[in-house]
Coordinates of C-alpha atoms and ligand atoms in Angstrom, one line a residue:
M1 CA -105.7 29.7 70.8
N2 CA -104.1 32.4 68.7
Q3 CA -101.8 30.5 66.5
P4 CA -100.3 31.8 63.3
Q5 CA -102.3 30.6 60.4
I6 CA -101.6 30.0 56.7
Q7 CA -103.7 29.0 53.7
I8 CA -102.8 26.0 51.6
P9 CA -104.5 25.1 48.3
L10 CA -106.5 21.9 48.7
D11 CA -105.5 20.7 45.2
L12 CA -108.8 18.9 44.7
P13 CA -110.4 20.1 41.5
N14 CA -114.1 21.1 41.3
V15 CA -114.9 21.2 45.0
R16 CA -115.3 23.9 47.5
V17 CA -114.7 23.4 51.3
E18 CA -117.8 23.5 53.3
N19 CA -116.4 22.8 56.7
Y20 CA -113.4 21.3 58.5
E21 CA -113.0 20.0 62.0
Q22 CA -110.4 18.4 64.2
T23 CA -111.5 15.0 65.4
D24 CA -109.8 12.1 67.2
K25 CA -108.8 10.5 64.0
G26 CA -107.5 13.7 62.4
L27 CA -108.6 16.7 60.4
V28 CA -111.9 16.0 58.5
I29 CA -112.5 18.4 55.6
T30 CA -116.0 18.3 54.2
V31 CA -116.2 19.4 50.6
V32 CA -119.0 19.9 48.1
S33 CA -118.8 19.3 44.4
I34 CA -119.3 22.4 42.2
C35 CA -120.0 20.3 39.1
T36 CA -123.6 20.6 38.1
T37 CA -123.8 17.7 35.7
A38 CA -123.0 14.0 35.4
A39 CA -122.7 11.5 32.5
C40 CA -125.7 9.2 32.5
R41 CA -124.6 5.7 33.4
Q42 CA -127.0 4.3 30.8
C43 CA -126.9 6.6 27.7
G44 CA -123.7 8.5 28.5
R45 CA -125.4 11.9 27.8
T46 CA -124.6 14.9 30.0
I47 CA -127.5 15.2 32.5
D48 CA -128.2 18.1 34.9
K49 CA -131.4 17.2 36.7
F50 CA -130.3 17.2 40.4
H51 CA -131.7 14.3 42.3
G52 CA -130.2 14.8 45.8
Y53 CA -127.1 13.6 47.5
D54 CA -125.7 10.1 48.0
K55 CA -124.6 9.0 51.4
A56 CA -121.4 10.5 52.7
I57 CA -118.0 9.0 52.0
T58 CA -114.8 9.7 53.9
L59 CA -111.5 9.3 52.1
R60 CA -108.1 9.3 53.5
H61 CA -106.0 12.1 52.0
L62 CA -102.5 13.4 52.3
P63 CA -101.5 14.4 55.8
I64 CA -101.0 18.0 56.8
F65 CA -98.3 18.8 59.3
D66 CA -98.1 15.2 60.3
R67 CA -101.9 15.1 61.0
P68 CA -104.1 12.6 59.2
V69 CA -106.5 14.2 56.8
W70 CA -109.8 12.9 55.7
I71 CA -112.0 14.3 52.9
R72 CA -115.7 13.9 53.4
I73 CA -118.1 14.3 50.5
R74 CA -121.7 13.5 49.7
P75 CA -121.6 12.9 45.9
K76 CA -124.4 14.6 43.9
R77 CA -126.9 12.5 42.0
F78 CA -128.5 13.3 38.8
Q79 CA -131.5 11.9 36.9
C80 CA -131.6 11.3 33.2
R81 CA -134.4 12.9 31.2
Y82 CA -133.7 10.9 28.1
C83 CA -133.6 7.3 29.3
D84 CA -136.6 5.2 30.0
K85 CA -137.5 5.1 33.7
G86 CA -135.1 8.0 34.4
P87 CA -132.1 6.2 35.9
V88 CA -130.2 8.1 38.5
T89 CA -126.4 8.5 38.2
T90 CA -124.0 9.4 41.0
Q91 CA -121.4 12.0 40.2
R92 CA -117.8 10.7 39.9
Y93 CA -114.7 12.7 40.7
E94 CA -111.3 12.5 39.1
W95 CA -109.5 12.6 42.4
Y96 CA -110.6 9.2 43.7
E97 CA -111.5 5.8 42.5
P98 CA -115.0 4.5 43.3
K99 CA -113.8 1.5 45.2
S100 CA -111.0 3.1 47.1
P101 CA -111.1 4.4 50.6
H102 CA -108.3 6.9 49.8
T103 CA -107.9 9.8 47.4
K104 CA -105.7 9.2 44.4
A105 CA -103.1 11.7 45.7
Y106 CA -102.9 9.6 48.9
E107 CA -102.5 6.3 47.1
N108 CA -99.7 7.8 44.8
W109 CA -97.9 9.0 47.9
I110 CA -98.1 5.5 49.5
L111 CA -96.8 4.0 46.3
R112 CA -93.8 6.4 46.3
E113 CA -93.2 5.4 50.0
L114 CA -93.2 1.7 49.1
I115 CA -90.3 2.2 46.6
N116 CA -87.2 0.6 48.2
S117 CA -89.1 0.0 51.4
T118 CA -91.1 -2.9 52.9
L119 CA -94.9 -3.1 53.2
S120 CA -94.6 -3.4 57.0
D121 CA -92.3 -0.4 57.3
V122 CA -94.8 1.8 55.4
S123 CA -97.7 0.3 57.3
L124 CA -96.0 1.2 60.6
K125 CA -94.8 4.7 59.6
R126 CA -98.0 5.8 57.9
D127 CA -100.3 4.1 60.3
L128 CA -102.1 2.2 57.5
G129 CA -103.1 -1.4 57.7
A130 CA -101.4 -4.0 55.5
E131 CA -104.6 -4.9 53.7
C132 CA -105.1 -1.2 52.8
I133 CA -101.6 -1.1 51.3
E134 CA -102.2 -4.4 49.4
G135 CA -105.4 -2.8 48.1
I136 CA -103.4 0.2 46.9
L137 CA -100.8 -2.1 45.2
D138 CA -103.6 -4.0 43.5
R139 CA -105.4 -0.9 42.3
H140 CA -102.3 0.6 40.7
I141 CA -99.8 -2.1 39.8
Q142 CA -100.4 -5.2 37.6
R143 CA -99.3 -8.6 38.9
E144 CA -97.8 -9.4 35.5
V145 CA -96.2 -7.5 32.6
E146 CA -98.4 -5.2 30.6
W147 CA -96.7 -5.4 27.2
S148 CA -98.3 -2.3 25.9
A149 CA -96.3 -0.3 28.4
V150 CA -92.9 -1.9 27.5
P151 CA -91.0 -0.2 24.7
H152 CA -88.7 -2.2 22.4
L153 CA -86.2 -4.2 24.4
A154 CA -82.7 -4.9 23.2
L155 CA -81.8 -7.4 25.9
L156 CA -83.4 -10.0 28.1
G157 CA -82.0 -11.3 31.4
I158 CA -83.0 -14.6 32.9
D159 CA -81.9 -15.4 36.4
E160 CA -83.1 -17.2 39.5
I161 CA -83.4 -16.3 43.1
A162 CA -84.1 -18.6 46.1
L163 CA -87.1 -17.4 48.0
K164 CA -86.0 -18.9 51.3
K165 CA -82.4 -19.1 52.4
G166 CA -81.1 -22.7 52.1
H167 CA -84.3 -23.8 50.3
K168 CA -84.5 -25.2 46.9
D169 CA -87.6 -23.0 46.1
F170 CA -86.3 -21.0 43.2
V171 CA -88.2 -18.5 41.2
V172 CA -87.0 -17.2 37.8
I173 CA -86.9 -13.5 37.2
V174 CA -87.1 -12.3 33.6
S175 CA -86.1 -8.7 33.0
G176 CA -85.5 -6.5 30.0
L177 CA -83.4 -3.6 29.0
T178 CA -84.0 -1.1 26.2
A179 CA -81.4 0.4 24.0
Q180 CA -81.6 3.5 26.2
R181 CA -80.7 1.2 29.2
E182 CA -84.1 1.5 30.9
K183 CA -84.9 -1.6 33.0
Y184 CA -88.2 -3.5 33.0
I185 CA -89.4 -6.4 35.0
L186 CA -91.1 -8.9 32.8
A187 CA -91.9 -12.0 34.8
V188 CA -91.5 -13.9 38.0
L189 CA -91.8 -17.5 37.0
P190 CA -92.6 -20.3 39.6
D191 CA -89.8 -22.6 38.7
R192 CA -86.6 -23.2 36.7
K193 CA -87.9 -25.7 34.3
K194 CA -87.2 -25.2 30.6
E195 CA -90.9 -25.6 29.7
T196 CA -91.8 -22.8 32.2
V197 CA -89.3 -20.4 30.7
K198 CA -90.2 -21.4 27.2
A199 CA -93.9 -20.9 27.9
F200 CA -93.3 -17.4 29.0
L201 CA -90.9 -16.5 26.1
K202 CA -93.7 -17.6 23.8
T203 CA -95.9 -14.9 25.1
L204 CA -93.5 -12.2 24.0
P205 CA -95.1 -9.9 21.4
P206 CA -93.7 -10.3 17.9
R207 CA -92.3 -6.8 17.9
Q208 CA -90.2 -7.7 21.0
C209 CA -89.0 -10.9 19.4
Q210 CA -87.7 -8.8 16.5
S211 CA -85.9 -6.3 18.7
I212 CA -84.3 -8.5 21.3
R213 CA -80.7 -9.1 20.2
H214 CA -79.2 -10.6 23.3
V215 CA -80.3 -12.8 26.2
C216 CA -78.2 -13.0 29.3
I217 CA -78.4 -16.2 31.2
D218 CA -76.7 -18.3 33.8
M219 CA -75.1 -21.5 32.6
N220 CA -78.4 -23.4 32.6
E221 CA -79.1 -25.6 29.7
G222 CA -82.9 -25.3 30.2
Y223 CA -82.8 -21.5 29.8
C224 CA -80.4 -21.8 27.0
N225 CA -82.6 -24.2 25.0
A226 CA -85.8 -22.3 25.8
V227 CA -84.2 -19.1 24.3
L228 CA -82.7 -20.9 21.3
E229 CA -86.1 -22.5 20.5
T230 CA -88.2 -19.3 20.9
L231 CA -85.9 -16.5 20.0
P232 CA -83.7 -18.0 17.2
K233 CA -82.4 -14.5 16.2
A234 CA -81.1 -13.6 19.7
Q235 CA -77.7 -14.3 20.9
V236 CA -77.3 -16.2 24.2
V237 CA -74.7 -14.5 26.4
V238 CA -73.5 -16.2 29.6
D239 CA -73.3 -13.5 32.2
R240 CA -69.7 -12.8 33.1
F241 CA -70.4 -12.8 36.8
H242 CA -71.8 -16.3 36.7
V243 CA -68.6 -17.4 34.9
A244 CA -66.5 -15.7 37.5
K245 CA -68.4 -17.3 40.3
H246 CA -67.8 -20.7 38.8
Y247 CA -64.0 -20.4 38.5
R248 CA -63.7 -18.6 41.8
D249 CA -65.4 -21.4 43.5
C250 CA -62.8 -23.8 42.0
A251 CA -60.0 -21.7 43.5
D252 CA -61.8 -21.5 46.8
K253 CA -62.1 -25.3 47.0
A254 CA -58.4 -25.6 46.5
R255 CA -57.8 -23.1 49.3
K256 CA -60.1 -25.0 51.7
A257 CA -58.3 -28.3 50.9
E258 CA -54.9 -26.8 51.5
M259 CA -56.0 -25.1 54.7
K260 CA -57.3 -28.4 56.0
R261 CA -54.0 -30.0 55.2
L262 CA -52.1 -27.2 56.9
K263 CA -54.2 -27.4 60.0
Q264 CA -53.2 -31.1 60.4
T265 CA -49.5 -30.6 59.6
L266 CA -48.5 -27.2 60.9
P267 CA -47.8 -26.4 64.6
E268 CA -50.7 -24.6 66.0
S269 CA -48.9 -21.3 66.3
E270 CA -47.9 -21.3 62.7
Y271 CA -51.4 -22.2 61.5
R272 CA -52.8 -19.3 63.6
E273 CA -50.6 -16.9 61.6
L274 CA -52.7 -17.8 58.5
K275 CA -55.7 -16.3 60.1
G276 CA -57.4 -13.9 57.7
A277 CA -55.9 -15.8 54.7
M278 CA -59.4 -16.7 53.5
W279 CA -60.4 -13.0 52.9
A280 CA -57.1 -12.1 51.5
F281 CA -57.2 -15.0 49.1
R282 CA -60.5 -13.9 47.7
K283 CA -59.4 -10.4 46.8
P284 CA -57.2 -9.2 44.0
W285 CA -53.7 -8.3 45.1
N286 CA -54.1 -4.6 44.6
N287 CA -57.1 -4.5 46.8
L288 CA -55.3 -5.9 49.8
G289 CA -53.8 -3.9 52.7
E290 CA -50.2 -4.5 53.6
E291 CA -51.1 -6.8 56.4
Q292 CA -53.3 -8.9 54.2
Q293 CA -50.6 -9.2 51.6
V294 CA -48.2 -10.5 54.3
V295 CA -50.8 -13.1 55.4
L296 CA -51.3 -14.2 51.8
L297 CA -47.6 -14.5 51.2
S298 CA -47.2 -16.7 54.3
L299 CA -50.0 -18.9 53.0
F300 CA -48.3 -19.1 49.6
R301 CA -45.0 -20.2 51.4
Q302 CA -46.8 -22.9 53.2
A303 CA -48.9 -24.0 50.2
P304 CA -47.1 -23.0 47.0
I305 CA -49.8 -24.5 44.8
L306 CA -52.2 -21.9 46.1
K307 CA -50.0 -19.2 44.7
E308 CA -50.5 -20.7 41.2
V309 CA -54.2 -21.1 41.8
Y310 CA -54.4 -17.5 42.9
V311 CA -52.4 -16.1 40.0
Q312 CA -54.3 -18.1 37.4
R313 CA -57.6 -17.0 38.8
E314 CA -56.6 -13.4 38.5
V315 CA -55.2 -14.0 35.0
L316 CA -58.7 -15.4 34.0
T317 CA -60.4 -12.3 35.5
G318 CA -58.0 -10.2 33.6
I319 CA -59.1 -11.8 30.3
F320 CA -62.7 -10.7 31.0
E321 CA -61.6 -7.2 31.9
K322 CA -59.7 -6.7 28.7
D323 CA -61.2 -5.2 25.6
L324 CA -60.9 -8.3 23.4
T325 CA -62.8 -9.4 20.4
K326 CA -64.6 -12.8 20.6
A327 CA -61.8 -14.4 18.6
Q328 CA -59.0 -12.9 20.8
A329 CA -60.9 -14.0 23.9
E330 CA -61.2 -17.6 22.6
Q331 CA -57.5 -17.6 22.0
A332 CA -56.7 -16.2 25.5
L333 CA -58.9 -18.8 27.1
T334 CA -57.3 -21.6 25.2
Q335 CA -53.9 -20.4 26.3
W336 CA -55.1 -20.2 29.9
L337 CA -56.4 -23.8 29.7
D338 CA -53.1 -24.9 28.4
R339 CA -51.3 -23.2 31.2
I340 CA -53.4 -24.7 34.0
T341 CA -52.8 -28.2 32.4
E342 CA -49.1 -27.5 32.3
L343 CA -49.2 -26.4 36.0
G344 CA -51.3 -29.4 36.9
L345 CA -54.0 -27.2 38.6
D346 CA -56.7 -29.9 38.8
C347 CA -58.9 -27.7 40.9
F348 CA -59.9 -25.9 37.7
S349 CA -61.0 -29.1 35.9
P350 CA -64.7 -28.5 36.6
F351 CA -64.4 -25.1 35.1
A352 CA -62.5 -26.4 32.1
T353 CA -65.4 -28.7 31.4
T354 CA -67.9 -25.8 31.8
L355 CA -65.8 -23.7 29.5
S356 CA -65.7 -26.4 26.8
N357 CA -69.5 -26.8 27.0
W358 CA -70.4 -23.1 27.0
R359 CA -67.5 -21.6 25.1
D360 CA -69.5 -20.0 22.4
H361 CA -72.0 -18.4 24.8
I362 CA -69.3 -17.4 27.3
T363 CA -67.3 -15.6 24.6
N364 CA -70.4 -13.9 23.2
Y365 CA -69.9 -11.7 26.2
F366 CA -67.0 -10.0 24.3
I367 CA -69.2 -9.0 21.4
R368 CA -71.3 -6.7 23.5
R369 CA -69.6 -6.1 26.8
E370 CA -72.2 -3.9 28.3
T371 CA -74.8 -6.6 28.5
S372 CA -73.6 -8.3 31.7
G373 CA -73.6 -5.4 34.1
F374 CA -77.2 -4.9 33.7
V375 CA -78.4 -8.3 34.8
E376 CA -76.0 -8.2 37.7
G377 CA -77.3 -4.8 38.7
L378 CA -80.9 -6.0 38.5
N379 CA -80.0 -9.1 40.5
N380 CA -78.4 -7.0 43.2
K381 CA -81.6 -5.0 43.3
I382 CA -83.7 -8.2 43.6
K383 CA -81.5 -9.5 46.3
V384 CA -82.2 -6.4 48.3
I385 CA -85.9 -6.7 47.5
K386 CA -85.8 -10.3 48.6
R387 CA -84.4 -9.4 52.0
R388 CA -87.1 -6.7 52.3
C389 CA -89.9 -8.8 51.1
Y390 CA -89.0 -11.8 53.1
G391 CA -92.0 -14.0 53.3
I392 CA -93.6 -12.9 50.1
Y393 CA -94.3 -16.2 48.4
N394 CA -97.1 -14.9 46.2
L395 CA -95.4 -14.4 42.9
G396 CA -97.8 -11.7 41.7
R397 CA -97.1 -9.7 44.9
L398 CA -93.4 -10.2 44.4
F399 CA -93.8 -8.9 40.8
Q400 CA -95.5 -5.8 42.1
H401 CA -92.7 -5.1 44.6
I402 CA -89.9 -5.6 42.0
W403 CA -91.9 -3.4 39.6
L404 CA -92.0 -0.7 42.2
D405 CA -88.3 -0.8 42.8
V406 CA -87.3 -1.2 39.2
Q407 CA -89.9 1.0 37.4
G408 CA -91.4 2.9 40.2
P409 CA -88.8 5.7 40.4
R410 CA -89.2 6.7 36.8
T411 CA -93.0 6.4 37.0
F412 CA -93.5 8.3 40.2
F413 CA -90.5 10.6 40.1
P414 CA -90.3 11.3 36.3
E415 CA -88.2 14.5 36.9
H416 CA -85.3 12.4 38.1
Ligands
ZN501 ZN1 -129.6 8.4 30.0

């Protein structure tokens, strides 16, 4: 065959190509080391007394033009003249790890492929067994935080995710943010108990305890106390989105109750006109299309109390949107509470209770507004990871996957 040919550098240092051949499993490139010394495994001295070749190893390497590539090498062996009994040392190469069946370049490529992807996708697309990929994960990524690699954090986020839909198996994700807004995954904890969270927080290096100013949490007393007891200097901030979820649920309950009433009292044709009211009710007025606004207005005509509920929910959101000081926010929330009492909007009572219990931590949000978006952003990422890693119940493995998605891009694509 007379095909056009090109030459590509192999990018493996200190070897020369001895031979290459096309086989059933791909292109096998046989290389020989050009290094003429090794470091004695016993005394560490540089030794150069050649002692033959070790048995051949074949390592998977980066594919070329969609063909699998394998590097075959017989490592050189050298004998020490200085040590007693002349121990023999096998040469090591910087481009592969002794226990790995792949070159380092190949493993780094697979790790990049795993970012924002599932293990089974990568396994399928790269024709690589799941165990091989797990081996790569374990060789390169820790199953828990390596504190020496984490710079000073300004903020911690503590949040939970359910591992199975509808199940009560929650794990707690602890994440961190530097002043430069770089995200770090710090822990995947097995349960939501205060003692579990506290035990982890106690492992924070002292320099981190000094630098962490804020801890973002859900309204969970256990987390709150764990933080107050271990990081007395940090301020607890209740994530704004958790607050919003709480009062929005109150409004939704009122809507459901009214819809149920209307279903029983309205003629069927009129009730049918309220179709789509649920979605319209959940959105702010300005985000609604004209049709949705019409549906919502018909709902308000049939159930006037829902108009008040809707307006007050949006007023509350407005408070969190505004650039208020903590004191101003406290005042605005008090006025809001007075107003719902005046209007007799009992549906918000559970939220009023929450607000009185958590007032200080909720209004801490106004001291440093940027804190909340980060935890939310990370949680969204984890939600996606969760869907991708469905069935990963091994917490160390989950940590590795979250690490790849959160920290992988800047580790493997530092130019971005
Ligand atoms: Zn030696």
